[in-house]
Coordinates of C-alpha atoms and ligand atoms in Angstrom, one line a residue:
X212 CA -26.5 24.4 -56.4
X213 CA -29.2 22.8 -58.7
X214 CA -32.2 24.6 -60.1
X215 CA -35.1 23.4 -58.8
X216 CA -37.4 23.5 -61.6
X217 CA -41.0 22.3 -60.6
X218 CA -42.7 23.2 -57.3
X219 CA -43.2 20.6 -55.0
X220 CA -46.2 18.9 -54.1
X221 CA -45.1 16.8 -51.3
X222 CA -43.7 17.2 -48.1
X223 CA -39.6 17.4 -48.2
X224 CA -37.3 16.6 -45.2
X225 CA -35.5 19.4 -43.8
X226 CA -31.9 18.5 -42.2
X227 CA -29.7 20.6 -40.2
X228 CA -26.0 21.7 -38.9
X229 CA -24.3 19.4 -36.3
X230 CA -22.6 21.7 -33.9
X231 CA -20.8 21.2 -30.7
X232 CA -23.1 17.7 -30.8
X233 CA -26.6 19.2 -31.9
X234 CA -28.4 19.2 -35.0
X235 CA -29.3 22.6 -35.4
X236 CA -31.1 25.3 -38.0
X237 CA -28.8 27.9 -39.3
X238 CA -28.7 31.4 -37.6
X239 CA -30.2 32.8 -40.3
X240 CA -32.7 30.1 -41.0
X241 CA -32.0 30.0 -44.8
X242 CA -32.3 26.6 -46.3
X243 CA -31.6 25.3 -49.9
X244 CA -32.6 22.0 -52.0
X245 CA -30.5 19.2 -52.9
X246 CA -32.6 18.3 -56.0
X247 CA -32.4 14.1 -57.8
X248 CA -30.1 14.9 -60.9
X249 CA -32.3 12.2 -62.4
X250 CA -35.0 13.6 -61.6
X251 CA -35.4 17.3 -61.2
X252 CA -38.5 17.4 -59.5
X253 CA -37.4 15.2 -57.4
X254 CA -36.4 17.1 -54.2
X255 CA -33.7 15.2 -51.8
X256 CA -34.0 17.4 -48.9
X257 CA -33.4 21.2 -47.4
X258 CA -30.2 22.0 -45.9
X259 CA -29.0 24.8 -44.2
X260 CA -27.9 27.9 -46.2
X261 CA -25.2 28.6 -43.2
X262 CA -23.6 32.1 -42.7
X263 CA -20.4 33.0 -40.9
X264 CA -22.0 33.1 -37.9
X265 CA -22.7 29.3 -37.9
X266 CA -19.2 28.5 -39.0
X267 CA -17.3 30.4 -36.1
X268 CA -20.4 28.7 -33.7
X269 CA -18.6 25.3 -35.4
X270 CA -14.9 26.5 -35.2
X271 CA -15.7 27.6 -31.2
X272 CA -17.3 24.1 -30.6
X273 CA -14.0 22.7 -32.2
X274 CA -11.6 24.6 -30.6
X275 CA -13.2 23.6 -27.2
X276 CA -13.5 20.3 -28.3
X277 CA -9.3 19.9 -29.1
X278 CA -7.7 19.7 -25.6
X279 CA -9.9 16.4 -24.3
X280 CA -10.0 14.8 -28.1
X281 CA -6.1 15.0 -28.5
X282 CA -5.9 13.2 -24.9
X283 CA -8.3 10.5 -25.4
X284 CA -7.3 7.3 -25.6
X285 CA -6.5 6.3 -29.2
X286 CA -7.9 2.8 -28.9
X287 CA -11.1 4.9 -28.0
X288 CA -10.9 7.2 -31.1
X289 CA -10.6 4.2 -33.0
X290 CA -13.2 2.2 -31.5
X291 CA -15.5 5.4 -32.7
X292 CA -14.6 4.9 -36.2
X293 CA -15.6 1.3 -36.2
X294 CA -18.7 1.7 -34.9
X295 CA -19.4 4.8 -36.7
X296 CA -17.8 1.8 -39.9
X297 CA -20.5 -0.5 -39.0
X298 CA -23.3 1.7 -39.2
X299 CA -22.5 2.4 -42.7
X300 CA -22.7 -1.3 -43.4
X301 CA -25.4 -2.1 -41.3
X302 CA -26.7 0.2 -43.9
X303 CA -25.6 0.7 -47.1
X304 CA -28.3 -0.5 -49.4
X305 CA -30.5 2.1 -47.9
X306 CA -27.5 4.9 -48.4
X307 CA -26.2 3.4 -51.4
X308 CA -30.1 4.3 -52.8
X309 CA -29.6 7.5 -50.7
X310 CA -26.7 8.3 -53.1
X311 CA -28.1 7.5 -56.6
X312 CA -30.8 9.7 -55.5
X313 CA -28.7 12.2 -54.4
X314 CA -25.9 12.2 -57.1
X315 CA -26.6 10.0 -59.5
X316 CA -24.4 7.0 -59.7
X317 CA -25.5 3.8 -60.5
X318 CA -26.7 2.2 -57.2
X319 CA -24.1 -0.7 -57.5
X320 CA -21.3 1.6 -57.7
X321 CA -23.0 3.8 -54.8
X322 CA -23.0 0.6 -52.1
X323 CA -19.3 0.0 -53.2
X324 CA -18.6 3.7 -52.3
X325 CA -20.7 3.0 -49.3
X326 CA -18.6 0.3 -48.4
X327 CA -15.3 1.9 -48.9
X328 CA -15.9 4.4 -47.4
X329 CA -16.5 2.1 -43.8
X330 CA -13.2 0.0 -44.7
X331 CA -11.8 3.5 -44.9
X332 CA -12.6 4.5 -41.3
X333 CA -11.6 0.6 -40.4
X334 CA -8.4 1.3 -41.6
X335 CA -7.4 4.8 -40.3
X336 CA -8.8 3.2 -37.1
X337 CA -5.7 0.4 -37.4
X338 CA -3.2 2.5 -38.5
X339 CA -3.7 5.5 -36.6
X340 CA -2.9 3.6 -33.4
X341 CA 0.5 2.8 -34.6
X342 CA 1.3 6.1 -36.3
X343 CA 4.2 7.5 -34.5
X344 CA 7.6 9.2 -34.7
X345 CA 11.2 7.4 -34.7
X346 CA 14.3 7.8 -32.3
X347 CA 17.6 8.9 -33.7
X348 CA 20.8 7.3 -33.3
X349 CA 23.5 9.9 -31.5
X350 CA 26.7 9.7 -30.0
X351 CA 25.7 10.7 -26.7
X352 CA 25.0 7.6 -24.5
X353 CA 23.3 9.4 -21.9
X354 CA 20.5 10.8 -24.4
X355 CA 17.7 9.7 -26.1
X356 CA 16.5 11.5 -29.7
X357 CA 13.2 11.1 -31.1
X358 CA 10.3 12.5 -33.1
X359 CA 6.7 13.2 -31.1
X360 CA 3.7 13.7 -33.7
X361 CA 0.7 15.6 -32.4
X362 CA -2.3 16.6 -33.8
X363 CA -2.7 20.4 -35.3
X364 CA -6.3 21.5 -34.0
X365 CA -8.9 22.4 -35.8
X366 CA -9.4 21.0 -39.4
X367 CA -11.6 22.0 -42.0
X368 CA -12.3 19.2 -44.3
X369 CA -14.3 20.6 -47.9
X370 CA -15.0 18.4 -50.3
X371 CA -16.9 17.9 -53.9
X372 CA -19.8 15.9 -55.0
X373 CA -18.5 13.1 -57.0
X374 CA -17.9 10.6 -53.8
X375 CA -19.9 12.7 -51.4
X376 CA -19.1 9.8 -49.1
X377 CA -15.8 8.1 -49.8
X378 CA -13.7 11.6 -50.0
X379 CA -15.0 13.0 -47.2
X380 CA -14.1 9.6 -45.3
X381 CA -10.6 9.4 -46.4
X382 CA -10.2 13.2 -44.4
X383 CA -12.3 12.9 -41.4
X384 CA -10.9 9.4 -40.8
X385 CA -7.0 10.3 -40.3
X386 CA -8.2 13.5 -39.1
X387 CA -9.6 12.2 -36.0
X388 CA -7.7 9.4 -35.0
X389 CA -4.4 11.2 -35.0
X390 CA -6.8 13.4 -32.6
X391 CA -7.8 16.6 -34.3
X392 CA -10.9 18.0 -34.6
X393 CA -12.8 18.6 -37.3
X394 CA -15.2 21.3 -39.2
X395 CA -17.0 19.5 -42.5
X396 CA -18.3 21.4 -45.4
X397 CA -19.8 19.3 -48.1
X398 CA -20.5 20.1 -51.6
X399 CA -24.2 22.1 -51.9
X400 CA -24.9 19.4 -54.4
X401 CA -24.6 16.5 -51.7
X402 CA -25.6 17.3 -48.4
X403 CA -27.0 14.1 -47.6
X404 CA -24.4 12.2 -47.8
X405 CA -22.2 13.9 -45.8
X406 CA -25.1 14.5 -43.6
X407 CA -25.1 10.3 -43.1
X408 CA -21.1 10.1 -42.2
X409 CA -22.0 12.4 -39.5
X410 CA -24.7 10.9 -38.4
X411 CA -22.9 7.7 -38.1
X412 CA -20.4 9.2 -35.8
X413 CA -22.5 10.9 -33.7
X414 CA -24.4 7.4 -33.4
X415 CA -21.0 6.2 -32.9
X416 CA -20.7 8.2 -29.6
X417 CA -18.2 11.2 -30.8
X418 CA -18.0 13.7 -28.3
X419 CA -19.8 17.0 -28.8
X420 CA -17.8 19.6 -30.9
X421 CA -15.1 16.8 -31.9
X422 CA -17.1 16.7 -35.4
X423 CA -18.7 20.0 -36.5
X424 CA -21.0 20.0 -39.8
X425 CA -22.0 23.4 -41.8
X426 CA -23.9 23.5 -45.3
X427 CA -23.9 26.3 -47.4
X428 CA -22.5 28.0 -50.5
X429 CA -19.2 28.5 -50.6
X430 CA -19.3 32.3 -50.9
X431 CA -21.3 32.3 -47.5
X432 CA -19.1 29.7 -45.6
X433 CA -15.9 28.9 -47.7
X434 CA -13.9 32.1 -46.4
X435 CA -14.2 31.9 -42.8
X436 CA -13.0 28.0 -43.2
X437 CA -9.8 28.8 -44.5
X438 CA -9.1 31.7 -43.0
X439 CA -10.0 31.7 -39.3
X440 CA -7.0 31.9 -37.3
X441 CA -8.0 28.5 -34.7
X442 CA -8.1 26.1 -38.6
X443 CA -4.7 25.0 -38.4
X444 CA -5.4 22.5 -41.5
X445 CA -7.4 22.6 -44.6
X446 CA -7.8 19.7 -46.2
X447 CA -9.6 20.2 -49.7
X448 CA -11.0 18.4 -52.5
X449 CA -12.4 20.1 -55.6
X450 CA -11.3 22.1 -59.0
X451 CA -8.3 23.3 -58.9
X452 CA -9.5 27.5 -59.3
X453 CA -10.9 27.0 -56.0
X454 CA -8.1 24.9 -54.6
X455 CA -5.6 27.6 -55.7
X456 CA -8.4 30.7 -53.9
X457 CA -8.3 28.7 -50.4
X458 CA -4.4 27.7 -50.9
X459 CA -4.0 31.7 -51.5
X460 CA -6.4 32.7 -48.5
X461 CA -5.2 30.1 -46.1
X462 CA -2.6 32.1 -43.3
X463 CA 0.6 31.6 -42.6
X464 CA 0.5 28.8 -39.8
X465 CA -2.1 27.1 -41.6
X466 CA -1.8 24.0 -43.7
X467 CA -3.1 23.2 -46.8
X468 CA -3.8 19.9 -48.7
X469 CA -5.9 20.0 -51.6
X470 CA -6.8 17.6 -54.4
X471 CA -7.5 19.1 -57.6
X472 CA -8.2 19.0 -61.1
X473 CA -7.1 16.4 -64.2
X474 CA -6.9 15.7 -67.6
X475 CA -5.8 12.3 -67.6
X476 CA -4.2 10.8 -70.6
X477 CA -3.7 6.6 -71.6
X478 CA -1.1 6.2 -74.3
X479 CA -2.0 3.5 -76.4
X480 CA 1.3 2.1 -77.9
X481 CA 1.3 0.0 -81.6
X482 CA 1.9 -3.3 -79.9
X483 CA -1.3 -2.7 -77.7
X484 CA -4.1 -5.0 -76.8
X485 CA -6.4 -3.0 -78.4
X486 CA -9.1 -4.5 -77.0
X487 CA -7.9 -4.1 -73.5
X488 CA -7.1 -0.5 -74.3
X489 CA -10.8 0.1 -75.9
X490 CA -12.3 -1.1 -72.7
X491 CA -9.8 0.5 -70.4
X492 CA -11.1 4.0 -71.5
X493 CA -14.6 2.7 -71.6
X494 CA -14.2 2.6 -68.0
X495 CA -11.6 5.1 -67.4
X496 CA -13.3 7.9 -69.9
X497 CA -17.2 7.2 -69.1
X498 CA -18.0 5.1 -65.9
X499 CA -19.4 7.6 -63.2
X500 CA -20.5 9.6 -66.3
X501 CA -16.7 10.9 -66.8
X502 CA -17.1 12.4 -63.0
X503 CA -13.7 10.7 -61.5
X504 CA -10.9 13.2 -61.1
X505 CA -8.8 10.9 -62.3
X506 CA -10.9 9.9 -65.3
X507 CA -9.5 9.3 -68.7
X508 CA -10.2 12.3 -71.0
X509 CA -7.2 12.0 -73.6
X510 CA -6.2 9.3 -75.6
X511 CA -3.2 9.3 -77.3
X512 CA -2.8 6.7 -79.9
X513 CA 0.2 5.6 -82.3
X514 CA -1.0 6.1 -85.8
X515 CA -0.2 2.3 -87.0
X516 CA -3.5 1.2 -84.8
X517 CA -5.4 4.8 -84.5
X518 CA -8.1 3.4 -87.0
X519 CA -8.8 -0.5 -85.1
X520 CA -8.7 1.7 -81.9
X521 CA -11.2 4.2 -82.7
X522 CA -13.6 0.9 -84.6
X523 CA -13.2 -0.6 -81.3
X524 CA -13.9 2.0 -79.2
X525 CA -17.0 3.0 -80.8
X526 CA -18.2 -0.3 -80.6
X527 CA -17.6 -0.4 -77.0
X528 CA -19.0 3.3 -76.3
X529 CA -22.2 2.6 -77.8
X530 CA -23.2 -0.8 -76.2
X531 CA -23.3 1.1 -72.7
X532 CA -26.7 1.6 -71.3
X533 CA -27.7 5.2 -70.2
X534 CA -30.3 5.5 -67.7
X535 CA -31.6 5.8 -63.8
X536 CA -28.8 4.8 -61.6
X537 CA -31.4 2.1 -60.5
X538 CA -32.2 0.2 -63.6
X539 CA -29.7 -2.8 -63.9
X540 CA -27.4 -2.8 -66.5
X541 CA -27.1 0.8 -66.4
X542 CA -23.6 1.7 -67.0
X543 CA -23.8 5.8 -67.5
X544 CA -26.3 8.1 -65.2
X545 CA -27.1 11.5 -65.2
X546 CA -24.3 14.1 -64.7
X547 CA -24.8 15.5 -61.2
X548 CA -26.2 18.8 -62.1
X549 CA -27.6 21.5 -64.5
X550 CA -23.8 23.2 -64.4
X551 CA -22.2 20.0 -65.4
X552 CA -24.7 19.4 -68.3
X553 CA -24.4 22.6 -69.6
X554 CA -20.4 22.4 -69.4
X555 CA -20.1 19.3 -71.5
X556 CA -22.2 20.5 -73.8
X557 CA -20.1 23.5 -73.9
X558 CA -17.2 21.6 -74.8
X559 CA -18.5 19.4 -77.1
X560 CA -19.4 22.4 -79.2
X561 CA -15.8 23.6 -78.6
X562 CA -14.7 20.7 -79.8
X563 CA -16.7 20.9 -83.0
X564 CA -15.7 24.1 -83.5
X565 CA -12.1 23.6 -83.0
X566 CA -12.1 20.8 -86.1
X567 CA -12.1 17.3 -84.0
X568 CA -14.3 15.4 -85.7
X569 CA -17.3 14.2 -83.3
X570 CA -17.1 10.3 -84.1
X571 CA -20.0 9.2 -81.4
X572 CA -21.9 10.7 -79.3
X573 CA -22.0 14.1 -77.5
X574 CA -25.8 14.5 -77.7
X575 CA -27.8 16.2 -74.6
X576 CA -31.1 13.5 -74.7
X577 CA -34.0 14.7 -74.0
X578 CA -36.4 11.9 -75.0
X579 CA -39.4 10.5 -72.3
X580 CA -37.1 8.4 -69.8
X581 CA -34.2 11.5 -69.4
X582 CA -36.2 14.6 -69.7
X583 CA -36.2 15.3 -66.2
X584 CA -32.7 14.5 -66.1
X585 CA -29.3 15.6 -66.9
X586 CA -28.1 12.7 -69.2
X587 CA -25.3 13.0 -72.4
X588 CA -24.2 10.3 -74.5
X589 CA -20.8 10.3 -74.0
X590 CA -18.7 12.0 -76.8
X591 CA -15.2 9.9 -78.8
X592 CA -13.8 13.3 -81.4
X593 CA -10.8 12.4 -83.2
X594 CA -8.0 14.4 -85.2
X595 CA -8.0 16.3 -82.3
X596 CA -5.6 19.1 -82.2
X597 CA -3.4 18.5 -79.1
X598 CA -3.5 22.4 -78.4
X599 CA -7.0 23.0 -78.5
X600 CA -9.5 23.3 -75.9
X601 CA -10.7 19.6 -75.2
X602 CA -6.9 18.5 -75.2
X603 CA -6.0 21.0 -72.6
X604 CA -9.1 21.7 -70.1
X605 CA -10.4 19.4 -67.4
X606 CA -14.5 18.7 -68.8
X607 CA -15.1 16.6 -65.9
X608 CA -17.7 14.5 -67.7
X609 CA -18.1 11.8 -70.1
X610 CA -16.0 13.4 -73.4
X611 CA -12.9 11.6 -75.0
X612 CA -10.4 13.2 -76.8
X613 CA -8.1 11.2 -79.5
X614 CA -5.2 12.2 -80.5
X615 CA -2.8 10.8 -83.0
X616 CA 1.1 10.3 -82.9
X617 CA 3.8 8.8 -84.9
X618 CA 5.9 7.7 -81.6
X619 CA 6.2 7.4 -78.4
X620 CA 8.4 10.2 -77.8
X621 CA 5.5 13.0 -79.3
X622 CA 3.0 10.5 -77.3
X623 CA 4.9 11.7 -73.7
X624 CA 5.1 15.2 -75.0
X625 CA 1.8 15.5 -75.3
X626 CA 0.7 13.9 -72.3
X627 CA 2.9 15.7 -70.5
X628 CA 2.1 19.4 -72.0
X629 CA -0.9 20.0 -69.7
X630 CA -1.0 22.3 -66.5
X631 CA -2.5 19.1 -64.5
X632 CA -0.5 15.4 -63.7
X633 CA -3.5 13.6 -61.9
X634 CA -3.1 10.2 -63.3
X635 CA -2.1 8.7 -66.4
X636 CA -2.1 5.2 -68.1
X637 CA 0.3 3.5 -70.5
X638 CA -1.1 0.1 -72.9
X639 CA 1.5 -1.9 -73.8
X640 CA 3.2 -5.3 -73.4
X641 CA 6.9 -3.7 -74.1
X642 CA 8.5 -4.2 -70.8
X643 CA 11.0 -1.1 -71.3
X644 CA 8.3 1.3 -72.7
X645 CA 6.3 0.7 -69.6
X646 CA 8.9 1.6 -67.4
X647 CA 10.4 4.5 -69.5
X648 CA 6.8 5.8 -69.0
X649 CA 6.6 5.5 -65.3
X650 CA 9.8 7.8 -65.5
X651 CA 9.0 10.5 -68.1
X652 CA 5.2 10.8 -67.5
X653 CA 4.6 14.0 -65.0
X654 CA 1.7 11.9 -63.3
X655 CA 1.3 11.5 -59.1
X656 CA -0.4 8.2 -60.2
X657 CA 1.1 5.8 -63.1
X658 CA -0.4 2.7 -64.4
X659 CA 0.4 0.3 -66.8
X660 CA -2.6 -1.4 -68.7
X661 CA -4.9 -0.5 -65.8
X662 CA -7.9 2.3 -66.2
X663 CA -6.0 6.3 -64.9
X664 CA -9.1 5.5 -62.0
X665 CA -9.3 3.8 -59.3
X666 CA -6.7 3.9 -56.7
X667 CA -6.0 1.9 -53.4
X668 CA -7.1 3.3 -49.9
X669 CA -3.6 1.8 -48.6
X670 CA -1.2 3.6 -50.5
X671 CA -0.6 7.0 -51.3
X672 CA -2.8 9.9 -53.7
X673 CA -2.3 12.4 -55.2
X674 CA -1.3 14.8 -58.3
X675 CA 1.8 16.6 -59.4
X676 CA 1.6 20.0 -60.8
X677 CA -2.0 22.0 -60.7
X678 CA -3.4 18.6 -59.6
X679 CA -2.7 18.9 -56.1
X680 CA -0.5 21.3 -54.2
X681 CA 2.8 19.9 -53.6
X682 CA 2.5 19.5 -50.1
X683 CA 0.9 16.1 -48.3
X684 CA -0.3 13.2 -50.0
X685 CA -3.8 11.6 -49.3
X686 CA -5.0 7.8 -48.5
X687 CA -2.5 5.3 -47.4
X688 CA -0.1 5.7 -44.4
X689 CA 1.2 9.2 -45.7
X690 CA -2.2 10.3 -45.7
X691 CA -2.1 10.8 -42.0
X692 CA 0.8 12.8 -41.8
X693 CA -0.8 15.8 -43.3
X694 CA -2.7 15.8 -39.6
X695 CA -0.1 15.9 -37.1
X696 CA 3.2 18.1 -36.9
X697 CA 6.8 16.6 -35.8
X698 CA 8.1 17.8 -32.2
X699 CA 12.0 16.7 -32.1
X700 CA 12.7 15.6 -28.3
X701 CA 16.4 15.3 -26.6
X702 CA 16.2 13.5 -23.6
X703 CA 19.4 13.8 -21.3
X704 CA 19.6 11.3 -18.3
Ligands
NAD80 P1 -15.7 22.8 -56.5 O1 -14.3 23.3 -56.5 O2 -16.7 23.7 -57.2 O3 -16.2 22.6 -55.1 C1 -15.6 21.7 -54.1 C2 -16.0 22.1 -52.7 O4 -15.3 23.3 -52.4 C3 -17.5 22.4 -52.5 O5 -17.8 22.0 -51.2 C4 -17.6 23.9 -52.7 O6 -18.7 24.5 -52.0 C5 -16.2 24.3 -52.0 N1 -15.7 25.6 -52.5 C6 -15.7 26.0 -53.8 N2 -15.0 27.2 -53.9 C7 -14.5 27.5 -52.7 C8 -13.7 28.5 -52.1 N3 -13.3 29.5 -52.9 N4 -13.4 28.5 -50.8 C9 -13.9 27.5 -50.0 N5 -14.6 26.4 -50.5 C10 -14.9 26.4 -51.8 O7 -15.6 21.3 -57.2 P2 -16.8 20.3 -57.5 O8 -17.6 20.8 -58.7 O9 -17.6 20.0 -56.3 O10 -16.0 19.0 -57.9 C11 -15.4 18.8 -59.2 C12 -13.9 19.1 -59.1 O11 -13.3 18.4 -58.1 C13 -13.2 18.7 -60.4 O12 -12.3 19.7 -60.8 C14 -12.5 17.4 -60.0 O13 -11.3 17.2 -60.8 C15 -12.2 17.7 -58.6 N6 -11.9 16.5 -57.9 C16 -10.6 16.2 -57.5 C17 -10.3 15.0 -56.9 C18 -8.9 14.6 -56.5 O14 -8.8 13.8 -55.6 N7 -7.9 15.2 -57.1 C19 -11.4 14.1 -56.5 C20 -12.7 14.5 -56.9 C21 -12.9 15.7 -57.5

């Protein structure tokens, strides 16, 4: 949770849990502060600091809630999401402000997130209604064969800070139209947010208990998510230490889907657009302040253009504007918290210390217009060492690492020697070293001269190794399978 560093002088909203369809305090009637990251005495709201006791109150309310959700109509369930979807738009300026305030993004990339985040229950609200089994050819003419899906239960959906909004859509969406119901923890850092989905659905006309929200730390609350025996799903978002706790915790009949860490690598091969490739970290490495999961945080660079790339790179780097998600032109914003500032500066120092040589940035400012802030530059080192720190550790902010190769081969086994396979990017116009790379890169998400961010709600996510646990993809169609188990039906006659 954020420090909150000067006392307040004027009057802050408090908001509450929604539990079995009421907002209510906490039992123990413990709040905390989501603070502006911009702005530090800048308070967003209080939340509740839940307990246990508020969580089983949400599981109960869910558990009720299951038998008369799973058997309503889905053309109902769906007509919820789209109403809940237009609310958002009806909206989103005001929320996409909401979020800049609350985490720190500029506000036009807030309104986009806004946005997607309502063509995200739009979609779930389509596809759920067609989501269904298959029949099986046999050799019995008086039976039928197919596959039933049904819902699980009771979900918990946690999630991070980064898209407070989008990631929390793109769970609670397939969730509840394949007709499960639904405990939500958000990150501590952005309560709001997730407050404002919830809202929308109970505006929406959800039925008590079918969405249950609880905010707290997750050393109060996390536990009792994961491991009461009615969660028959967890579906996670976050680092991958605490994905790899609740994947350990969760029981036996419980199922687990988390989305983890990165460290994201783009190869830039010698017969690279260099230009393209400069601007395609730009974006990857430092847009949302290096706060993507999939953000670019290695480069790996054939030697032949290392020196043009790096000119061009540096170039690009320091013409972005830092500064209040609100000005115009802004292109990098705080980092979301007083943790996050203090861990990219960690690693910058690493990185120093470790021999890369710091070619821009990397500087915690602390002039007039960000001292109340949390604002880097963003940091380019070269002749980094491919097994030190900043090669090897997710940063999750706005820190590029270069490293030099001699060919493509030693390019893929670097990329590749990392405990994470988020997303990684190829630049190149070679036909057959793009698709080589799509084969040997260990990567759930492969592009070719295309940022490692971004990725379509319509088809699949997800990581391979520590990115994500090996189990259900999110987004897309696949991403409602995750939500419903397979019965297998023969049907004599
Ligand atoms: P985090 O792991 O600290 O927290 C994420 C959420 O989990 C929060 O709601 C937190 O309260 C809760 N939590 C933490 N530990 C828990 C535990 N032991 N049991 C139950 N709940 C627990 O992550 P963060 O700082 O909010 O987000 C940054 C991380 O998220 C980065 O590692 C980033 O790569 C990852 N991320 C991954 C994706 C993806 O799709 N792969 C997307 C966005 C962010």
């Amino acid at each position: 949770m954020k420090k909150v560093i000067v006392l307040l002088t004027t009057k802050v909203a408090t908001f509450n849990n929604y539990i079995n369809g009421q907002w209510q305090e906490s039992v123990n009637k413990k709040t905390f502060y989501s603070v502006n990251p911009a702005n530090n005495e800048d308070i967003v709201g209080s939340f509740q600091a839940s307990n246990e006791q508020d969580v089983q109150l949400a599981i109960e309310a869910a558990q009720r809630a299951f038998t008369c959700w799973s058997q309503t109509a889905p053309s109902k369930r769906a007509s919820i999401l789209n109403q809940a979807a237009s609310i958002l738009e009806q909206n989103a300026q005001a929320l996409a402000e909401e979020l800049t305030r609350e985490e720190g993004k500029h506000v036009d990339d807030a309104k986009n997130e806004v946005l997607r985040s309502a063509q995200t229950l739009r979609y779930y609200a389509v596809e759920g209604q067609s989501f269904t089994g298959e029949t099986f050819p046999n050799d019995d003419s008086n039976m039928k064969v197919s596959t039933e899906r049904e819902p699980l239960g009771v979900v918990s959906v946690i999630t991070p800070w980064n898209f407070p909004l989008s990631i929390p859509a793109r769970k609670i969406a397939p969730a509840l139209i394949t007709g499960n119901t639904v405990v939500f923890k958000p990150s501590s850092d952005t309560p709001l947010m997730a407050l404002r989905l919830v809202e929308a659905l109970d505006k929406a006309g959800i039925p008590k208990g079918v969405i249950n929200f609880v905010t707290g730390k997750a050393s109060d609350v996390g536990d009792l998510l994961v491991t009461h025996p009615a969660v028959r799903a967890v579906t996670f978002t976050g680092s991958t230490a605490a994905g790899e706790d609740i994947h350990k915790k969760a029981g036996f009949t419980t199922r687990t889907q988390m989305e983890l860490g990165g460290k994201n690598p783009l190869i830039v091969m010698d017969d690279a657009d260099l230009n393209l490739a400069a601007s395609l970290v730009v974006n990857g490495g430092f847009s949302l302040t290096g706060q993507a999961c999939t953000g670019t945080s290695r480069v790996i660079v054939l030697s032949d253009v290392k020196d043009e790339f790096v000119q061009k790179l540096v170039e690009k780097t320091s013409a972005l504007k830092i500064g209040h998600g609100f000005e115009p032109g802004v292109k990098i914003g705080p980092l979301a918290n007083e943790k996050q500032l203090k861990n990219v500066l960690k690693y910058v120092e690493y990185g120093k210390q470790d021999g890369a040589t710091l070619e821009y940035g990397g500087d915690h400012l602390t002039s007039d217009e960000y001292q109340k802030g949390y604002y880097v530059k963003p940091a380019i080192f070269t002749n980094v060492n491919p097994n030190s720190r900043i090669a090897k550790e997710e940063i999750f902010g706005p820190v590029v690492a270069v490293i030099e190769v001699d060919t493509y081969e030693e390019a893929i086994a670097i990329a590749n020697d990392v405990e994470y396979g988020l997303s990684a990017s190829i630049v190149t116009n070679n036909l057959r070293i793009a698709n080589q790379f799509t084969k040997d890169i260990q990567a759930g998400t492969v592009k070719v001269n295309r940022t490692t961010t971004g990725n379509l709600m319509n088809a699949p996510f997800g990581g391979l190794k520590k990115s994500s646990t090996s189990t259900f993809r999110e987004s897309g169609r696949v991403g409602l399978e995750f939500f419903t188990q397979l019965k297998t039906v023969y049907m004599g006659y």
